[in-house]
XYZ file of C-alpha atoms in Angstrom:
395
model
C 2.926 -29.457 -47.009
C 2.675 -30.059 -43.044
C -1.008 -31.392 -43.717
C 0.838 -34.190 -45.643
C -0.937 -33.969 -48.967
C 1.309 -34.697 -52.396
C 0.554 -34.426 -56.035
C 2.445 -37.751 -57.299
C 0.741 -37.551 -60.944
C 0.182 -34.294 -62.886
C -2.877 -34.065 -65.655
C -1.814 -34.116 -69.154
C -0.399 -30.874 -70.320
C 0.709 -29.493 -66.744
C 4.166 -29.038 -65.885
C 6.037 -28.519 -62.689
C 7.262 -24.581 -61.944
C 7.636 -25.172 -58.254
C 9.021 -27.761 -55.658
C 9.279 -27.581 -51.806
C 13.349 -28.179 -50.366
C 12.217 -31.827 -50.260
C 11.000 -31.934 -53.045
C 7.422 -32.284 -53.115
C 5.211 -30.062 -55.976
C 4.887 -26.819 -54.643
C 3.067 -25.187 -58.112
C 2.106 -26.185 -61.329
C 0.541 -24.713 -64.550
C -0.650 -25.066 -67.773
C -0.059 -21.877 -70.078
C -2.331 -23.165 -72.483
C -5.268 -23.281 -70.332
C -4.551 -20.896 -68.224
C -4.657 -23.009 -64.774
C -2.326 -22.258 -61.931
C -1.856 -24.428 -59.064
C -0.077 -23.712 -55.766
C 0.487 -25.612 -52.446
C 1.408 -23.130 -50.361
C 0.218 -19.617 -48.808
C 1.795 -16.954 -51.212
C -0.316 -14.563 -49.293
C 1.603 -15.326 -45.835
C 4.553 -13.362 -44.445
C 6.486 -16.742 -44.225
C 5.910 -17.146 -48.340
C 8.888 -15.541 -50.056
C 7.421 -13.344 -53.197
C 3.950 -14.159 -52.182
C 2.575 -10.918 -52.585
C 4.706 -10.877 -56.192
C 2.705 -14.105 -56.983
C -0.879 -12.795 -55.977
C -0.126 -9.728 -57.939
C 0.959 -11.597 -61.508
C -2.080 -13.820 -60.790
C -4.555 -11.053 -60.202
C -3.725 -8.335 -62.346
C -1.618 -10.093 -65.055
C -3.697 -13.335 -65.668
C -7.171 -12.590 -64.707
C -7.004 -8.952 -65.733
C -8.869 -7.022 -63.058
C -8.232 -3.872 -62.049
C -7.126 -2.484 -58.721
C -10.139 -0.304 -58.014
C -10.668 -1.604 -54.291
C -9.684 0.680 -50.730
C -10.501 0.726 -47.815
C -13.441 3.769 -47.996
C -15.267 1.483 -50.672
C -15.414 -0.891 -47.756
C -16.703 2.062 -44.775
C -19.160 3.146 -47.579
C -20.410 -0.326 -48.208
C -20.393 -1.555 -44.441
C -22.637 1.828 -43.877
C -25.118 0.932 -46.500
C -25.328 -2.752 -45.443
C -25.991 -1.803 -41.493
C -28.800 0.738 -42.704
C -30.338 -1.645 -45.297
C -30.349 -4.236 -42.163
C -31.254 -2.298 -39.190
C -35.206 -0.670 -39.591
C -34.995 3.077 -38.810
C -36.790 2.580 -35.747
C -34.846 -0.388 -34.595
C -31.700 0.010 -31.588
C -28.531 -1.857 -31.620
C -26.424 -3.729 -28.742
C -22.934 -3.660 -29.152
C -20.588 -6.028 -27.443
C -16.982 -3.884 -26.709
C -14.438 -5.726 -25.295
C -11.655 -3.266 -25.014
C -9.711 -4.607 -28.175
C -9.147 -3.180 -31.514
C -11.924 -4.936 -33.778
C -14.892 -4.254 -31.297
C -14.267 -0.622 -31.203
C -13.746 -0.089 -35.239
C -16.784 -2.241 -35.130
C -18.829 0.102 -32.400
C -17.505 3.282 -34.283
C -18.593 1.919 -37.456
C -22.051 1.018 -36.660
C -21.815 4.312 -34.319
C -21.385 6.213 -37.541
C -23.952 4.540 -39.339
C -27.108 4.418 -36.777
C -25.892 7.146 -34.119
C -27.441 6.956 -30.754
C -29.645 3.706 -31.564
C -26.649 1.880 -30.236
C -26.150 0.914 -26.897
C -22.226 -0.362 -26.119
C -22.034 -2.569 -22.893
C -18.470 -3.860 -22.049
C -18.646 -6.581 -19.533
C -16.385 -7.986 -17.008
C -16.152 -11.433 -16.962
C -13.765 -11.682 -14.067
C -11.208 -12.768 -16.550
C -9.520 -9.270 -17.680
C -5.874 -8.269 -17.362
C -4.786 -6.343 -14.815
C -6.743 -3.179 -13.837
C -8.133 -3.822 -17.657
C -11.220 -2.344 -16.798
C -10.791 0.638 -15.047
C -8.530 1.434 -18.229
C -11.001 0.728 -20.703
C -13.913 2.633 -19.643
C -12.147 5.706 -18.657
C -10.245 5.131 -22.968
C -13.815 4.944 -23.988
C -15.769 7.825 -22.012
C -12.052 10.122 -22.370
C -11.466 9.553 -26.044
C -14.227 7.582 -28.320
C -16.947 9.074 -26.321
C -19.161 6.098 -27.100
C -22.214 5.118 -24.837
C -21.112 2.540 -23.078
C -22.632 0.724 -19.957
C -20.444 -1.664 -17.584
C -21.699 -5.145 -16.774
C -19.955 -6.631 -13.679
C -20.991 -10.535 -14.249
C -17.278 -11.908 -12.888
C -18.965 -14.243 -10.014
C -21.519 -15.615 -13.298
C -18.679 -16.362 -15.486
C -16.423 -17.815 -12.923
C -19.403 -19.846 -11.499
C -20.128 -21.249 -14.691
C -16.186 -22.124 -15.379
C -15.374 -23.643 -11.836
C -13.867 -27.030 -12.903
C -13.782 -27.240 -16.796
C -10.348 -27.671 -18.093
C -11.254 -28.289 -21.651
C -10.354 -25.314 -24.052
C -13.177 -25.723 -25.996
C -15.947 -26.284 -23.155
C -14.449 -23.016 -21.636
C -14.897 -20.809 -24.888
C -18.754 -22.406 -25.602
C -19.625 -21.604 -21.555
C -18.124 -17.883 -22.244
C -19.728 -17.257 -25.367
C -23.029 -18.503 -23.648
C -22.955 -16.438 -20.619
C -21.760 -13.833 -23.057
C -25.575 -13.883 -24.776
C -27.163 -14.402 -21.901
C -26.440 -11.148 -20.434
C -26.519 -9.548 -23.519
C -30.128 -10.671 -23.683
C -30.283 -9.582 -19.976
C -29.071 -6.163 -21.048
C -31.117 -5.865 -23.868
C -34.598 -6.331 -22.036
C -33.009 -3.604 -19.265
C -33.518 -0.990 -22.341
C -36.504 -2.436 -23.548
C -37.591 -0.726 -20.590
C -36.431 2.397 -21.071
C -36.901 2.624 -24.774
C -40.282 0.668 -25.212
C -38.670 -1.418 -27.628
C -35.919 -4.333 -27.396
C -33.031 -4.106 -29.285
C -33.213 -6.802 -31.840
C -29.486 -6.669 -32.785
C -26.011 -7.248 -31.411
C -22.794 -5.780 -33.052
C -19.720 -8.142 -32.768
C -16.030 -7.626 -34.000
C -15.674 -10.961 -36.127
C -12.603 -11.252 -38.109
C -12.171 -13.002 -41.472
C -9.532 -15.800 -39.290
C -12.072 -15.846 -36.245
C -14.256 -17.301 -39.018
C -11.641 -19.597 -40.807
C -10.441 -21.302 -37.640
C -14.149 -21.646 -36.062
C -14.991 -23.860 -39.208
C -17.275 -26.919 -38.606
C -15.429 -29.915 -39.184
C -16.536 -31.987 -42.741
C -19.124 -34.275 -42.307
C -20.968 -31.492 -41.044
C -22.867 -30.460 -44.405
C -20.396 -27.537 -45.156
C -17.414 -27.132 -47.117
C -14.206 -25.764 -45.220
C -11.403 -27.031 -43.060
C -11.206 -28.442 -39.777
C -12.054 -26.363 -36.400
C -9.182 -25.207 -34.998
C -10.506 -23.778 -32.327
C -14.118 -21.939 -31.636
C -14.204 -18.370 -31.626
C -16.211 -17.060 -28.419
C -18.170 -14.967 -30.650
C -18.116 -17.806 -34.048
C -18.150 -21.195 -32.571
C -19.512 -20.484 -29.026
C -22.836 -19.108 -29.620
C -25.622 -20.785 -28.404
C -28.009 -21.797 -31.222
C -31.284 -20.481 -29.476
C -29.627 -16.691 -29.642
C -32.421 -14.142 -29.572
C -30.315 -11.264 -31.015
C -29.681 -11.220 -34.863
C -25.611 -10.839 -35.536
C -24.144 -7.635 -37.246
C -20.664 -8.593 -38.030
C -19.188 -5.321 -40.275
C -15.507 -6.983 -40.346
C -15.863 -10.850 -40.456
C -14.110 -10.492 -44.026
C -11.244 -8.360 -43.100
C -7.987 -9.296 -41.423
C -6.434 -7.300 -38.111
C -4.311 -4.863 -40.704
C -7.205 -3.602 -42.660
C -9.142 -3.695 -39.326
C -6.574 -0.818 -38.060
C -6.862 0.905 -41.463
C -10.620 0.790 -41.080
C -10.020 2.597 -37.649
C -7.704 5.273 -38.749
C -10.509 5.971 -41.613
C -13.002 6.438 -39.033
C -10.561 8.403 -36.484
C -9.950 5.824 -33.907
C -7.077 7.295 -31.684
C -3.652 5.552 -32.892
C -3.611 4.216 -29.594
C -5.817 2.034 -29.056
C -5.615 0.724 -32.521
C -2.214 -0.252 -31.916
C -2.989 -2.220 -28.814
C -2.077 -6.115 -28.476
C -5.418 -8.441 -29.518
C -6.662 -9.810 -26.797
C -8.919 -13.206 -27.019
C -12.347 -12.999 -26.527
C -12.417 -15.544 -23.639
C -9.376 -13.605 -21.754
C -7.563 -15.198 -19.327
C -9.613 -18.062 -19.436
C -7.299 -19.499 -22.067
C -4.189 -17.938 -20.700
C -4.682 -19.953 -17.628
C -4.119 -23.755 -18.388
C -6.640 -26.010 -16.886
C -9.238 -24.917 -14.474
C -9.226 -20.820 -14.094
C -10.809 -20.542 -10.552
C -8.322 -23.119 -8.676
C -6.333 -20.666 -6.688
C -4.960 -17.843 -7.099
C -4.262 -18.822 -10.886
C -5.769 -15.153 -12.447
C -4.407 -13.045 -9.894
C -0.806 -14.759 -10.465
C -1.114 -14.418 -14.445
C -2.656 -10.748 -14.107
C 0.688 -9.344 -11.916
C 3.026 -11.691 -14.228
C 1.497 -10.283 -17.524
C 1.281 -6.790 -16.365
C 4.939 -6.895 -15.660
C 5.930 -8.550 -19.054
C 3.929 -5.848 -21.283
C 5.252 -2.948 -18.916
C 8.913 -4.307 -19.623
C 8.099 -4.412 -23.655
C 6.780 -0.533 -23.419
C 9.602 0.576 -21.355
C 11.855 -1.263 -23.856
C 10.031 0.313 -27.006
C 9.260 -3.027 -28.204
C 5.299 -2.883 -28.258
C 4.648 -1.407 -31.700
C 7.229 -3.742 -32.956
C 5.321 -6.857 -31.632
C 2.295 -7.912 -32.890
C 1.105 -9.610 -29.410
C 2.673 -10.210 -26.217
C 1.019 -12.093 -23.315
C 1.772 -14.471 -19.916
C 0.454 -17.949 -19.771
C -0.009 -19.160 -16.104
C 0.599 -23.549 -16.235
C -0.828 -25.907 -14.675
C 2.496 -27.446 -12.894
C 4.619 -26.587 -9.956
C 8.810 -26.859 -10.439
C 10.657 -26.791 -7.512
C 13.004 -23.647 -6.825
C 15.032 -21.597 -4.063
C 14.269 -18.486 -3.024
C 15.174 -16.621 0.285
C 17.667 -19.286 1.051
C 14.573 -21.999 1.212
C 12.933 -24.760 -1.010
C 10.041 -23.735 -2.794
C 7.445 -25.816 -5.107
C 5.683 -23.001 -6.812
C 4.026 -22.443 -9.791
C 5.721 -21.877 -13.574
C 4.625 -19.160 -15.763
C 5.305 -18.804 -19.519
C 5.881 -15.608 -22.086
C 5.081 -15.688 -25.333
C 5.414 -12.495 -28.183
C 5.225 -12.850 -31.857
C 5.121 -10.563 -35.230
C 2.415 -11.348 -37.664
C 1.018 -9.464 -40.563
C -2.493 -10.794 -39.607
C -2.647 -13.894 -37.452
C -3.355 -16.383 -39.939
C 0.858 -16.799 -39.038
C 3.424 -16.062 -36.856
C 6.698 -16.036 -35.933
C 8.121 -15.766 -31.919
C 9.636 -12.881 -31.442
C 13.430 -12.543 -30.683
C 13.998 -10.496 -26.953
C 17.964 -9.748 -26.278
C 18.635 -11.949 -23.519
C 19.296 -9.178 -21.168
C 15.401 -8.171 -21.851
C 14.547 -11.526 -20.427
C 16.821 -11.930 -17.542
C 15.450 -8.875 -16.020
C 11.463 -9.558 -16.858
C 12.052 -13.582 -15.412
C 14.306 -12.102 -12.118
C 11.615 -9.035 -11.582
C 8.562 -12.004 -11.936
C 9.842 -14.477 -9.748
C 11.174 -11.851 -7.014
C 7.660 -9.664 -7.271
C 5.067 -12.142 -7.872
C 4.484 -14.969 -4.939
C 3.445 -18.315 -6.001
C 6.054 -17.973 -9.181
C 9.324 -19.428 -9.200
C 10.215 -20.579 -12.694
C 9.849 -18.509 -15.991
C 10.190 -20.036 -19.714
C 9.605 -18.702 -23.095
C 7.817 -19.915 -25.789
C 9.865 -20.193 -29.195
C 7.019 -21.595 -31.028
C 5.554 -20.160 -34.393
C 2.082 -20.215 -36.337
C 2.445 -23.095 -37.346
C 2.377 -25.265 -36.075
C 1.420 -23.529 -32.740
C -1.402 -21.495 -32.505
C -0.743 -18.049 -31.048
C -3.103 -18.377 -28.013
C -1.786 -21.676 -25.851
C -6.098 -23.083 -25.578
């Protein structure tokens, strides 16, 4: 209804079953026929008896049976990455740390064996002490090959002034590919052959919301906002894209994971946007000390929501460093320093979400413990947004 589309006239034999509180159509049918209409999301957490709806509709209207699981999925992912990639043929594989690049390396992993090569790289826009963390989760416990790329100054170079949200993520997923391709003629050396592959962990929304626009000789909705690794890659991209989970959603991501015995930790870990920090910080990333402010201020936030219990209960929780200055008192003297926001939010699977609700004692002692640890910070607010209208990330 928020796109502010109405049915005013209904086709002969159609009825109304459904209206919105203000009474727009919300669902119609004709029993005759056999059409259903909806305008909503019954398959949202906000819908009530959505899942009640998709059920009658699937398995009471159109009959079919309920024969799908997750296995059928790691069994057809398998066949598909063998079918694809020659027996003879080695495999990049782009790990950022996060949940869907890891089911995705494990995956593939499982499918090809040592003809993958993992390379995490640091972009100089991680969280705090993220990659120290990550390499020693993926030597200790997934025992994956993995090599570390430190490319910080390349990335930062290449961001130094842009401020637009989209220009960042396009200049990150280029850089992205071009060391990639960098990486990939590295073991071309050492294998006689160059990997003619790269593995990414594309989601099912990464690929809604990275939609070209209409007009563009496709079918779908408007971009909301490119995906480094959907919208951001450069056309001229000499690796061929394996994407084993651009049709599944976060939830049956984790599933996937447990399936393929990913340790329950790192499968419950907070997503964390391809482009980092880069679209945490608000406006140009390398003026100041911006990152090093939002790294301290987030690390303290997503300690607090551990040491609280809170993480499993939150579907992601991050710091957003802004690009104004509020004027404060600390230390009995004036300060004009900068403001920092905190968002957290439940979802089922990102397509929506709501904020989540902190007792207020929670955030009195995360804002005093920011603004008395971290210099540069004197004002902290929360975000009480949901999806929608918001988006989850703030760029």
């Amino acid at each position: 209804m928020s796109h502010g589309d109405e049915a005013v006239k209904l086709p002969d034999g159609f009825e109304v079953v459904a209206r919105s509180q203000q009474g727009a159509v919300a669902a119609v049918e004709n029993r005759e026929m056999r059409f259903f209409g909806l305008q909503y999301h019954p398959e949202v957490t906000h819908s009530p008896e959505g899942m009640d709806t998709l059920r009658y509709f699937l398995f009471d209207v159109c009959e079919v049976s309920a024969g799908w699981n997750m296995e059928n999925i790691l069994d057809e992912e398998i066949k598909v990455i063998n079918d694809t990639v020659g027996p003879e043929e080695h495999v990049i594989c782009a790990l950022s740390g996060g949940v869907d690049s890891t089911v995705a390396a494990t995956l593939v992993h499982k499918a090809i064996g040592d003809r993958l090569h993992c390379v995490f790289v640091d972009n100089g826009l991680l969280r705090y002490k993220e990659r120290e963390r990550v390499m020693e989760t993926f030597e200790s416990d997934l025992h994956l090959p993995v090599t570390c790329v430190d490319a910080s100054n390349e990335f930062l170079d290449k961001l130094k002034g842009v401020v637009d949200p989209e220009m960042k993520r396009k200049i990150i997923g280029k850089e992205f590919i071009s060391i990639f391709d960098a990486f990939a003629h590295e073991l071309e050396k050492k294998l006689g052959r160059k990997p003619a592959y790269l593995v990414q962990g594309t989601l099912y929304p990464d690929v809604i919301e990275s939609c070209p626009p209409p007009g563009s000789g496709k079918t779908c909705s408007h971009t909301i906002k490119s995906h480094h690794n959907v919208g951001g890659l450069p056309k001229d991209m000499k690796l061929k894209l394996i994407e084993p989970l651009k049709l599944l959603f976060k939830d049956e991501v984790r599933q996937l994971g447990r399936i393929l015995n990913v340790p329950d930790a790192f499968l419950k870990r907070h997503p964390f946007p391809g482009p980092g920090l880069a679209v945490r910080v608000l406006g140009d990333v390398t003026e100041g000390n911006a990152l090093d402010i939002l790294r301290q201020v987030d690390e303290i936030f997503i300690q607090a929501i551990k040491d609280a219990g809170l993480y499993d209960s939150i579907w992601q929780a991050f710091a957003v460093f802004l690009p104004i200055r509020s004027v404060g008192v600390q230390g009995d003297q004036r300060t004009h320093s900068h403001v920092v926001a905190l968002r957290a939010v439940t979802s089922q699977d990102g397509m929506t979400a709501d904020w989540y609700y902190f007792e207020h004692k929670f955030l009195d002692d995360v804002a005093r413990k920011i603004c008395n640890s971290v210099r540069g910070v004197n004002r902290v607010v929360q975000d009480i947004t949901s999806k929608p209208p918001s988006t989850i990330e703030w760029e």
